[in-house]
Coordinates of C-alpha atoms (C1' of nucleotides) in Angstrom, one line a residue:
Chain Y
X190 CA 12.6 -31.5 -14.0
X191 CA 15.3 -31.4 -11.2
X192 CA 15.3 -32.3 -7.2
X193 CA 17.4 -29.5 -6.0
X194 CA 20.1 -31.1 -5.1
X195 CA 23.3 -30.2 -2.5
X196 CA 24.1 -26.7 -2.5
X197 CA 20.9 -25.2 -3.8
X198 CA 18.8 -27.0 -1.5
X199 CA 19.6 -24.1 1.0
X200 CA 20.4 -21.3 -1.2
X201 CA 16.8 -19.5 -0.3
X202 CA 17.0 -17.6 -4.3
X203 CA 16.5 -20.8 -5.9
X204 CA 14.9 -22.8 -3.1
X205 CA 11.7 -20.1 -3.5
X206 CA 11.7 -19.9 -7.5
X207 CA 12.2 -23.8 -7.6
X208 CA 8.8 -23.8 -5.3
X209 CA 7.0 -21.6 -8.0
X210 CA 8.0 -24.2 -10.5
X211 CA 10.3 -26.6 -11.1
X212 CA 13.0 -25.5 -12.3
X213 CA 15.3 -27.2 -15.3
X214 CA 19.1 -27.7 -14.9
X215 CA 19.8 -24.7 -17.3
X216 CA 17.8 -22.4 -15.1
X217 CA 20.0 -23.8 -12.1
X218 CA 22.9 -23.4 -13.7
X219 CA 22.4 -19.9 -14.4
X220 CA 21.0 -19.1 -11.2
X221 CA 23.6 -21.0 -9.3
X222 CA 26.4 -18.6 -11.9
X223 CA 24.8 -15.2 -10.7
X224 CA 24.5 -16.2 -7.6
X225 CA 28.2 -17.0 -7.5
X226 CA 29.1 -13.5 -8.7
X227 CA 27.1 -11.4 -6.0
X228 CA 27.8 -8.2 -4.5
X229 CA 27.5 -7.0 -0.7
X230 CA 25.7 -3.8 0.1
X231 CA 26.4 -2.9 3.7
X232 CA 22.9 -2.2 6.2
X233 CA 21.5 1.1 5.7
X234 CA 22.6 1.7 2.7
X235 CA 20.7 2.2 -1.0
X236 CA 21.4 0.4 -3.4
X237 CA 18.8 1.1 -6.1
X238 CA 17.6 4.7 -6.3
X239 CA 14.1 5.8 -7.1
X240 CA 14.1 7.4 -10.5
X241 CA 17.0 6.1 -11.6
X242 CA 17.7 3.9 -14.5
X243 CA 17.1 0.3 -13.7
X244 CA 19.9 -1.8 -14.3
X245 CA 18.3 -5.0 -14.3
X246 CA 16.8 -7.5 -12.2
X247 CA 18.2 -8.5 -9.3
X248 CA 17.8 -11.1 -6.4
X249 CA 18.4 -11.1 -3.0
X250 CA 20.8 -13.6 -2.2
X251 CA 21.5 -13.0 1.8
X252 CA 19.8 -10.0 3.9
X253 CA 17.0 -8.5 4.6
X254 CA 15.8 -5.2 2.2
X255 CA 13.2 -2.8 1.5
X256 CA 11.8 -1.4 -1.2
X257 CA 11.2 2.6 0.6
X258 CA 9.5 6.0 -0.4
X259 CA 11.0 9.1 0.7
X260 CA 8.6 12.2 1.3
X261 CA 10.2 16.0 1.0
X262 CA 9.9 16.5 4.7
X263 CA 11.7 13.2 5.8
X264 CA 8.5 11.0 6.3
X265 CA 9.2 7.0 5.0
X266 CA 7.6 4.5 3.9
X267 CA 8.4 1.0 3.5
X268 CA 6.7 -0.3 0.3
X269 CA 7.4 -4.4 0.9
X270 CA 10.5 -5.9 2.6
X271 CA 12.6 -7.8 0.2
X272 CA 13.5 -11.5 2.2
X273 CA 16.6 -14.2 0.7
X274 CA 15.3 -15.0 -2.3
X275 CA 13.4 -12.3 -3.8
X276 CA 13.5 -10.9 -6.6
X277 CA 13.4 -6.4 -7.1
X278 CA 13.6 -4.5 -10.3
X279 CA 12.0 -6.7 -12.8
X280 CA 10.0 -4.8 -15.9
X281 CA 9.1 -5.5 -19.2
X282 CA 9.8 -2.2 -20.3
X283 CA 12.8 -1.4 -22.3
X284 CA 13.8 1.6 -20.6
X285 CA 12.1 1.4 -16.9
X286 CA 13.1 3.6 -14.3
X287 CA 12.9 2.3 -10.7
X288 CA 9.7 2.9 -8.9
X289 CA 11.2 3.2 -5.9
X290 CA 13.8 2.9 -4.0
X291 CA 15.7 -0.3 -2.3
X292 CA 17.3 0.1 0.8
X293 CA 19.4 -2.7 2.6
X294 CA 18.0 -3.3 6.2
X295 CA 20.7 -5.7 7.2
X296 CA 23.7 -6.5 5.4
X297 CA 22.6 -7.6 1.7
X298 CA 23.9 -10.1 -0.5
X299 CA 22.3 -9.5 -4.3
X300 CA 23.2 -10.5 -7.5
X301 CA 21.6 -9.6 -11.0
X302 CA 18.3 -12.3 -12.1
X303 CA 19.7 -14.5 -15.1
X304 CA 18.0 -13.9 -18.1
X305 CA 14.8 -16.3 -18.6
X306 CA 15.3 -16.7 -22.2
X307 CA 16.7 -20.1 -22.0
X308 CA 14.6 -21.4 -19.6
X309 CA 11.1 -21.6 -19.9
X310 CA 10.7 -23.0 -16.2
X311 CA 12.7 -19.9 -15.1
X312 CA 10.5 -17.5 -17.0
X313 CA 7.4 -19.3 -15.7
X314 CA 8.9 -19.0 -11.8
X315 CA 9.6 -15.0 -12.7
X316 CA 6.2 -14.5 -14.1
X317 CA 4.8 -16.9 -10.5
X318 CA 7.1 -14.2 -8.3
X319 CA 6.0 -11.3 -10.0
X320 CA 2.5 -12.4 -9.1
X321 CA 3.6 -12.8 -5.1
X322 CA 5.0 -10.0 -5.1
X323 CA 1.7 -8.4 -6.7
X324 CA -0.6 -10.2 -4.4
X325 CA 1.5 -9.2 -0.8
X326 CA 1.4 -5.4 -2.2
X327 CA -2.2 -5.7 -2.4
X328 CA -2.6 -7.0 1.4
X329 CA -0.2 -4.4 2.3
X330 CA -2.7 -2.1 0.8
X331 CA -5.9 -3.2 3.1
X332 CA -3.4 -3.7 5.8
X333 CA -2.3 0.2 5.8
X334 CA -5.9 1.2 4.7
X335 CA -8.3 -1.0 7.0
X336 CA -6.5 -2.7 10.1
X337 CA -5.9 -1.5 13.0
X338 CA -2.5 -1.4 14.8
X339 CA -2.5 -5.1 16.5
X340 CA -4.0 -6.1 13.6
X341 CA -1.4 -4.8 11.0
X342 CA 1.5 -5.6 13.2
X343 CA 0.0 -9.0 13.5
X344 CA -0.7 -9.4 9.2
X345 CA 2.9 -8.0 8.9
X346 CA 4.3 -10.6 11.0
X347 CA 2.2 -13.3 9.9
X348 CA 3.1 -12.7 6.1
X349 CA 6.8 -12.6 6.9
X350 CA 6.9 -15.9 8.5
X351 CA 4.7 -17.6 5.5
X352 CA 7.4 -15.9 3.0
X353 CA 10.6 -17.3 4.9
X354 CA 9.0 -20.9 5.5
X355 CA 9.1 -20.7 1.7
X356 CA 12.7 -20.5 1.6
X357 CA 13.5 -22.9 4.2
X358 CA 14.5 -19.9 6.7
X359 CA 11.4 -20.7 9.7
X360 CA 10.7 -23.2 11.9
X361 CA 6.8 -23.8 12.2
X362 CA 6.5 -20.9 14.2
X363 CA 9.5 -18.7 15.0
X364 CA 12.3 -16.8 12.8
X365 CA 14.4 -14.3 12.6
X366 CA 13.6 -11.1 12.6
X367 CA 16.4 -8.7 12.4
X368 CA 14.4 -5.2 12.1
X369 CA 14.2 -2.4 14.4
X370 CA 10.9 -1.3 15.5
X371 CA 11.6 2.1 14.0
X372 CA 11.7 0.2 10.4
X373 CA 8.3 -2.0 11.5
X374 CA 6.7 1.8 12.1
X375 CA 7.9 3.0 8.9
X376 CA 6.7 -0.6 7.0
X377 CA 2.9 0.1 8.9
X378 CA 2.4 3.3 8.9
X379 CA 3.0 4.3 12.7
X380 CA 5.4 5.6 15.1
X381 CA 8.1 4.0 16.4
X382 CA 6.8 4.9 19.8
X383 CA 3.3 3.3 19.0
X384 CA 4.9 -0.1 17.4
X385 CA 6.5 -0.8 20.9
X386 CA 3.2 -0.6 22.7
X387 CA 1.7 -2.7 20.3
X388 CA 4.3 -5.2 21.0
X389 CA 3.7 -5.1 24.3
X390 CA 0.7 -5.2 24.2
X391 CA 1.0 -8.6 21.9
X392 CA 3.6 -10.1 24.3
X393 CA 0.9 -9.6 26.9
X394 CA -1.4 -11.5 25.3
X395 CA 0.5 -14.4 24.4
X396 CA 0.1 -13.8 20.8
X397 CA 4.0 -13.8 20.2
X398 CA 7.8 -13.6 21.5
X399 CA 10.1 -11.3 20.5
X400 CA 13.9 -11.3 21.4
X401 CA 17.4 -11.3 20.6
X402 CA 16.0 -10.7 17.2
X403 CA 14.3 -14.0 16.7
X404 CA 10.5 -13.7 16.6
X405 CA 7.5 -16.5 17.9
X406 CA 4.1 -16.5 17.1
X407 CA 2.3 -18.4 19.2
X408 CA -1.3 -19.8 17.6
X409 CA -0.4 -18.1 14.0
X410 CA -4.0 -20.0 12.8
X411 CA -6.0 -18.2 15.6
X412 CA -3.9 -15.3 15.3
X413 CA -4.7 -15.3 11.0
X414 CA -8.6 -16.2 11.6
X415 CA -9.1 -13.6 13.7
X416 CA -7.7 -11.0 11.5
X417 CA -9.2 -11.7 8.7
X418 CA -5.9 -13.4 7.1
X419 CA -5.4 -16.4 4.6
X420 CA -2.3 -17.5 2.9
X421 CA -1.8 -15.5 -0.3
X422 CA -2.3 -17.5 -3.4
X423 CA -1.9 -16.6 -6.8
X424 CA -2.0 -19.8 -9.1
X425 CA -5.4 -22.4 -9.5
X426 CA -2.7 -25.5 -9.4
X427 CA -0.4 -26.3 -6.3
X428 CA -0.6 -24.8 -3.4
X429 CA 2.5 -25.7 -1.9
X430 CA 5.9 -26.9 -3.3
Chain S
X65 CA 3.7 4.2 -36.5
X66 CA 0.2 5.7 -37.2
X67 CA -1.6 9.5 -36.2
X68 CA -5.0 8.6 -34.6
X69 CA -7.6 8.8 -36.7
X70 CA -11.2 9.7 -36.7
X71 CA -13.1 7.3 -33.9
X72 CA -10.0 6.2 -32.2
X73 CA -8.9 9.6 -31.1
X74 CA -11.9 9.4 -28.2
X75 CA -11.5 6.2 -27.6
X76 CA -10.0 6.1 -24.1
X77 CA -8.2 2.6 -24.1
X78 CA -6.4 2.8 -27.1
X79 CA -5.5 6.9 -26.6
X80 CA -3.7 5.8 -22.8
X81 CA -2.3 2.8 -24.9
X82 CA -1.0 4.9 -27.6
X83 CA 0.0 7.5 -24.8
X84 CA 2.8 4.7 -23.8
X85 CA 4.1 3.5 -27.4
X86 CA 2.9 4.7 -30.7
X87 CA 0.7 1.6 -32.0
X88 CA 0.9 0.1 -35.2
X89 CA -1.8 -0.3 -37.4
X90 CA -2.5 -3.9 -36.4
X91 CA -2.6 -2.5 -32.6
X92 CA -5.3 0.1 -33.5
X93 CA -7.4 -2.6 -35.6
X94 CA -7.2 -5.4 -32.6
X95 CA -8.2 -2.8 -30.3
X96 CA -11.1 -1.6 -31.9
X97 CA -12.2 -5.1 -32.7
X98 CA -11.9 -5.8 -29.1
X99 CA -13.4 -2.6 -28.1
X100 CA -16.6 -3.6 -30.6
X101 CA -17.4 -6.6 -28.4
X102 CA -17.7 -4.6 -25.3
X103 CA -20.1 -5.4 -22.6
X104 CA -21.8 -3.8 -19.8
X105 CA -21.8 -4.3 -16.3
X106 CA -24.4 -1.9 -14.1
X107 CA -22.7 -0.1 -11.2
X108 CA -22.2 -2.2 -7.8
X109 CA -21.4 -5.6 -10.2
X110 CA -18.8 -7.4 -9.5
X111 CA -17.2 -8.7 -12.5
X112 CA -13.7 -10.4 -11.3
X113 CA -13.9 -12.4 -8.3
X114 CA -10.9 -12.2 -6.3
X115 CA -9.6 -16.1 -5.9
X116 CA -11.3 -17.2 -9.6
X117 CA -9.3 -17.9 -12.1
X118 CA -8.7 -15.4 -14.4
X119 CA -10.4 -15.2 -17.5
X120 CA -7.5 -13.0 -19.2
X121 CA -6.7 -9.2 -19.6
X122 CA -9.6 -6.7 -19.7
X123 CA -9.4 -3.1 -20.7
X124 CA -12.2 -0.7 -19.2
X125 CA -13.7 0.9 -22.6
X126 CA -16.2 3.2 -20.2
X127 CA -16.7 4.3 -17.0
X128 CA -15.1 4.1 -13.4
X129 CA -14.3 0.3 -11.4
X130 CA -12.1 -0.2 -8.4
X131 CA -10.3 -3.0 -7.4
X132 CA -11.7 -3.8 -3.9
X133 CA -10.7 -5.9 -0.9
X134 CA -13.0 -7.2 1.7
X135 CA -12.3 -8.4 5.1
X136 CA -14.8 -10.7 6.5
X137 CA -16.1 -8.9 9.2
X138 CA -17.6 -6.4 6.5
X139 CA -14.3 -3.7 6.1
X140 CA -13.6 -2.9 2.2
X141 CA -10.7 -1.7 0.8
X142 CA -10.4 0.0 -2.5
X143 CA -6.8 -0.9 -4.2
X144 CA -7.2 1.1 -7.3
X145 CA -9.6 3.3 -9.3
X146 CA -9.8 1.3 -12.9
X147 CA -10.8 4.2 -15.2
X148 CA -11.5 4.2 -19.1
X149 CA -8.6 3.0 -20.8
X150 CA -7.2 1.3 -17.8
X151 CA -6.3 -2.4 -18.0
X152 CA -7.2 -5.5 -16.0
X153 CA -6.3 -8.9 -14.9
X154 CA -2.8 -9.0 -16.2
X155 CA -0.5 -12.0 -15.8
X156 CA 2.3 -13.6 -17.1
X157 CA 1.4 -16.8 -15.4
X158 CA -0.6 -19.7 -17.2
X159 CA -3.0 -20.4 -14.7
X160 CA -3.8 -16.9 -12.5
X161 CA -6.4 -16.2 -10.1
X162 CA -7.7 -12.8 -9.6
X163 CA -5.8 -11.1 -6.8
X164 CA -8.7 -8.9 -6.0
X165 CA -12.5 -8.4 -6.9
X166 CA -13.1 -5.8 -9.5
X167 CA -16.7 -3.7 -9.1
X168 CA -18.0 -1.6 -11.3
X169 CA -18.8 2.0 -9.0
X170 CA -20.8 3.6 -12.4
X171 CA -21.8 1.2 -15.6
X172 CA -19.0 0.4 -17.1
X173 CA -18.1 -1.2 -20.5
X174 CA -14.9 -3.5 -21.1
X175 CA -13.6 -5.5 -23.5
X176 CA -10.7 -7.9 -23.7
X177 CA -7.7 -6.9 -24.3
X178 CA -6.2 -8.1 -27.2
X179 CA -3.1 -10.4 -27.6
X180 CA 0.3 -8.9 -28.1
X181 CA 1.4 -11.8 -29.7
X182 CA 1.2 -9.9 -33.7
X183 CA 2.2 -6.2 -32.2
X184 CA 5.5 -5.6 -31.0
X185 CA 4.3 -2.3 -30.1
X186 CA 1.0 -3.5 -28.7
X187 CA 3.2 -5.7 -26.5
X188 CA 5.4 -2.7 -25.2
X189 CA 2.2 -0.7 -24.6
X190 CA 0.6 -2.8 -22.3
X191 CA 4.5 -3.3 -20.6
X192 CA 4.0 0.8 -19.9
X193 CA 0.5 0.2 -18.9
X194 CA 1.6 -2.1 -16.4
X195 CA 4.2 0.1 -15.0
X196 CA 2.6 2.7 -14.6
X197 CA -0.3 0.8 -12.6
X198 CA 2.3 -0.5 -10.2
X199 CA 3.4 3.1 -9.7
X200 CA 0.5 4.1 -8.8
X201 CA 0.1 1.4 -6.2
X202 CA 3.3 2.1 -4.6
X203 CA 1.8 5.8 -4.4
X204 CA -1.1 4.8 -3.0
X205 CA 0.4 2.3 0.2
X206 CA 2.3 6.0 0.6
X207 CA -0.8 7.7 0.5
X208 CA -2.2 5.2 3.1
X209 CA 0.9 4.7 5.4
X210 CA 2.4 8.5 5.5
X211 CA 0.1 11.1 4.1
X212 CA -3.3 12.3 6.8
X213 CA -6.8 12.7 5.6
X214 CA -6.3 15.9 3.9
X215 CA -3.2 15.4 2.0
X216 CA -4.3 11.7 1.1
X217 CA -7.6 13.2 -0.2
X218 CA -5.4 16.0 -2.5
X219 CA -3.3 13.3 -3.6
X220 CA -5.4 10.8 -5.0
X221 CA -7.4 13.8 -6.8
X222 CA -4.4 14.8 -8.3
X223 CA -3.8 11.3 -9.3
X224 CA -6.7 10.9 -10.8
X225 CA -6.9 14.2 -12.6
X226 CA -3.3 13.1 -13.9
X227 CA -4.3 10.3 -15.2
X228 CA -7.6 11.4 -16.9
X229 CA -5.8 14.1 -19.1
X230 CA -4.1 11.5 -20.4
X231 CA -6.9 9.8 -21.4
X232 CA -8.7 13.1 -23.1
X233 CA -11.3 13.0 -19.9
X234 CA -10.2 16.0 -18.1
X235 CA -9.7 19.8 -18.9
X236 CA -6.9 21.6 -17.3
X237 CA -8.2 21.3 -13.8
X238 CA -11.3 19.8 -13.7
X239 CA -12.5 16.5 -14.3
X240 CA -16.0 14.2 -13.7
X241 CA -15.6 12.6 -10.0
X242 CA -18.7 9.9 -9.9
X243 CA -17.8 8.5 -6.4
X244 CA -19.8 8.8 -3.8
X245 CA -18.0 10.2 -0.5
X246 CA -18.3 6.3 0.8
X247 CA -16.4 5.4 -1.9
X248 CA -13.5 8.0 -1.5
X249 CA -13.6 6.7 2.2
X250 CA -12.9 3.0 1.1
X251 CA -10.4 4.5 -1.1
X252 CA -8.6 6.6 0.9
X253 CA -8.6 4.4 4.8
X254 CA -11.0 7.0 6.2
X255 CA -15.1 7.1 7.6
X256 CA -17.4 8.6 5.1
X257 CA -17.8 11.0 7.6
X258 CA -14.3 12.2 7.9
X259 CA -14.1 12.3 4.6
X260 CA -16.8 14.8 4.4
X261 CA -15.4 16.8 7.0
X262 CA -12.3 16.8 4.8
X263 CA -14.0 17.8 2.0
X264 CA -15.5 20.8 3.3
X265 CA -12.5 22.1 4.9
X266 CA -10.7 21.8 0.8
X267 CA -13.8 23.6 0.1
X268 CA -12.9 26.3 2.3
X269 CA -9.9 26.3 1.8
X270 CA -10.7 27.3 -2.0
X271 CA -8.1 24.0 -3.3
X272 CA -10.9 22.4 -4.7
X273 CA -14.7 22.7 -5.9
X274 CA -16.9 19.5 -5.8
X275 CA -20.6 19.7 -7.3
X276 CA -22.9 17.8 -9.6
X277 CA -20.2 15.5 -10.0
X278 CA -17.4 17.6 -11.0
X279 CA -14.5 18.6 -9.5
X280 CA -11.8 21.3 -9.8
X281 CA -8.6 22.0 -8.1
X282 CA -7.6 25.3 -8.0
X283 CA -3.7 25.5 -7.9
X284 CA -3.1 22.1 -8.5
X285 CA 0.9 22.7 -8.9
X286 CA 0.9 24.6 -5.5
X287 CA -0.9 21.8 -4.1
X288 CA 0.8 19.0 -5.5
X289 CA 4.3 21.0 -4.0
X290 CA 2.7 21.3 -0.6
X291 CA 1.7 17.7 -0.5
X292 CA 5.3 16.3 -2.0
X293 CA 3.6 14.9 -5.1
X294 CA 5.2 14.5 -8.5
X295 CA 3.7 13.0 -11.6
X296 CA 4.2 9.4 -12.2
X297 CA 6.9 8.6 -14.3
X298 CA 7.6 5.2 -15.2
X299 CA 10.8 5.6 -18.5
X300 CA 13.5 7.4 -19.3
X301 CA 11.9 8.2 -22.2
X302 CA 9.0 10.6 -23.6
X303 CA 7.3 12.2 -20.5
X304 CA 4.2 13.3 -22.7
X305 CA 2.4 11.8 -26.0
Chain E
dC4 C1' -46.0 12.7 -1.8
dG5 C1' -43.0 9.8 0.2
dC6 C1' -39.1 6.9 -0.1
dG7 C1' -34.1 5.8 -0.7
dG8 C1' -29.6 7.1 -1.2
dC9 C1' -26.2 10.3 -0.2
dA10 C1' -24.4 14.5 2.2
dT11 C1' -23.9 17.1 6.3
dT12 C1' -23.5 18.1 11.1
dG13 C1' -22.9 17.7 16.3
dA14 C1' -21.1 15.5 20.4
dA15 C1' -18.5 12.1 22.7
dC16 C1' -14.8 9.1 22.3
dA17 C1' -10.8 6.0 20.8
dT18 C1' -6.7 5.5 18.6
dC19 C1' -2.6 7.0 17.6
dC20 C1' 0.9 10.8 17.9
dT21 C1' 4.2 14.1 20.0
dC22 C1' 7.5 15.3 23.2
dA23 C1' 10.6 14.1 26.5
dA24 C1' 12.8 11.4 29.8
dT25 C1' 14.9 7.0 31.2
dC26 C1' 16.7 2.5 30.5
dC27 C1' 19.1 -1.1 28.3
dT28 C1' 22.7 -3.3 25.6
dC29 C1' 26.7 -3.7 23.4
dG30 C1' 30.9 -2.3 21.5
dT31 C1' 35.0 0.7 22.1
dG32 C1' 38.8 2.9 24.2
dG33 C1' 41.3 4.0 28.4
Chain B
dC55 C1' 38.1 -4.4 33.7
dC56 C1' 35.4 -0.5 33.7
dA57 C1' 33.6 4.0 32.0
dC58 C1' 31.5 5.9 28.1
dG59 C1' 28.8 6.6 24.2
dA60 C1' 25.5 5.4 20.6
dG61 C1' 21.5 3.3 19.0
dG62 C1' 17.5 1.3 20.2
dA63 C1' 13.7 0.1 23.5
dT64 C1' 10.5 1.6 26.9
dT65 C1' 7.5 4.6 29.5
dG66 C1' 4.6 8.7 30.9
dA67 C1' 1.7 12.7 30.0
dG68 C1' -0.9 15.4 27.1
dG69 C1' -2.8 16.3 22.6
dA70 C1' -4.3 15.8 17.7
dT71 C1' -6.5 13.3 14.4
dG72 C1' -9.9 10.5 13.0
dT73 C1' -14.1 7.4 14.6
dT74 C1' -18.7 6.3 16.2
dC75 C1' -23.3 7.1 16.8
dA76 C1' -27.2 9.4 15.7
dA77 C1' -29.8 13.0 13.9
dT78 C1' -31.0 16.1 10.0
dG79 C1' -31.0 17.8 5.4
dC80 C1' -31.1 17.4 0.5
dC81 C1' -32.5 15.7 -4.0
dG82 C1' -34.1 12.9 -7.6
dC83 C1' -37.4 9.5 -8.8
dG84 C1' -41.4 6.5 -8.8

DNA sequence: CGCGGCATTGAACATCCTCAATCCTCGTGG
DNA sequence: CCACGAGGATTGAGGATGTTCAATGCCGCG
């Protein structure tokens, strides 16, 4: 098909779909057109509200998001955390609503998903993110339901690093991390107060690093083995891109 | 489209299917067909293997399943309650695995589902069906992350009542509840224990009755206020069949 | 009658939460 | 250049929620 080439190569939207399949030069063309027509949402704010019409698919160019549900009495809860490169809003329904809502954590850069009807290699690398997506909503399931503090703080981490490697944005073990530990509480299901004394508790031990926004985990396999992790899969072929 | 007729108005699967999109005649008959060549599983089978490939959708003709996690040291996760008329094993992808293991909690019967490839409306249907199972999973990592014992044990009955009137499998405000408290506990993040302690105090609290396998919950509007539910809605459209 | 699976209960304990104070950092205005 | 203020991080003390362990009860079934 196509070696992404230039450009692309570090544009994280097309980087990740191009590593759930190759991609064709029509499918770059129209992602590299969308992605030249994107909007900025500033941090904090919503920019797809639950219950709401949909307006379409859309994909996370620059920024860090998160899809959020809103309780009556102020409780939150983060649903999944939307990374460069992802991909919210997508439904085969002809009139969806949105299922929740999205909430930019940094500044975001999105832009609408090109339609796949062109592009068979694009509609194949839709149908491979829906299944991430699908597959991380599961583990973040077991990890509210079953694990502990360290140890959900821990999965949490480990699955964000395994998602930006993908797109090209961490080393082998570092990256950036540009959350407060209020949002981590709200993403794990505890209080902001308890997050920092889990931290602390995992800087003591060595397990990571955690400053000027730029996190390090130190011995992720150990780290993953001991928790009960393994790199989330979804397709019998390649494993990696 | 078509009214339900005779056998097909208690036939669970395609009554939730026709609940999302009035089928066409060529739905109804590649259901029932399907539905024909059901097979049993006894309780406590597993019948997906999470990591196998996927043999292609499944529709649960009979009886209750869960989608389950298990961590290695022996912790389980339930991920979602499969009930009659419930789909499984959905993908857009050519060559999925199963994200999680399926287990039947009573006998069950499924079937295959049947392609959409000759049903536009068929096709639509199962587009709902999928929805609506993703809304209930974001509802669920609420349930897990925000909600304590008693209002994530009020919630998922509710949920589950919901979605059995839909089916035809539940009267105003009762419904049959085969889980064992273990179950709910594996469901719900808690200890069989705690979730007996949570039962009791329901009890006493005169929400909900729970015997011989039955359960009713009194007030279930009040409740559902208290506890900051609302029914799942997935599209703009229709909100009832 | 006795066994197996599930439900129920008590007591002690661990984990995580609440409330409240303090500290730190960084950007802004005087 | 420094004081100030705001948002976030950190800490302590006490308490609530949920867990663990272990015993007992219940009920249907062989």
């Amino acid at each position: 098909m196509i070696r992404l080439a230039g450009v692309y190569e570090h544009q994280p939207a097309i980087r990740r779909l191009a590593s759930f399949c190759p991609l064709d030069p029509v499918a770059v063309d129209a992602l590299g057109e969308a992605i030249a027509q994107r909007v900025r949402v500033r941090a904090r704010r919503e920019f797809v509200a639950e219950g709401a019409p949909v307006a379409g698919p859309g994909l996370i160019v620059n920024g860090w998001a998160a899809r959020v549900r809103l309780l009556p009495d102020g409780r939150r809860q983060f649903l999944s955390f939307l990374l460069p490169g992802d991909m919210f809003g997508i439904s085969d329904q002809p009139d969806p609503i949105a299922a929740s809502t999205v909430m930019a954590l940094t500044d975001v850069d999105h832009c609408r998903a090109p339609s796949a009807r062109n592009s068979p290699s694009l509609a194949r690398a839709y149908a491979v993110s829906r299944a991430f997506d699908e597959a991380y909503l599961l583990d973040h399931v077991t990890r509210l339901g079953r694990l502990n503090a360290y140890e959900r703080m821990m999965s949490l981490l480990l699955e964000l690093h395994e998602r930006l490697r993908r797109v090209g944005l961490a080393s082998e073990n570092s990256f950036s991390l540009p959350l407060t530990q209020e949002t981590l509480a709200d993403a794990l299901g505890l209080t902001p107060v308890h997050v920092n004394r889990t931290l602390k508790q995992a800087r003591r031990n060595g397990d990571i690093i955690w400053q000027a926004g730029r996190a390090t985990i130190n011995n992720s396999a150990l780290i993953a083995q001991q928790i009960g992790r393994r790199p989330v899969r979804v397709t019998q072929a390649a494993r990696r891109a």
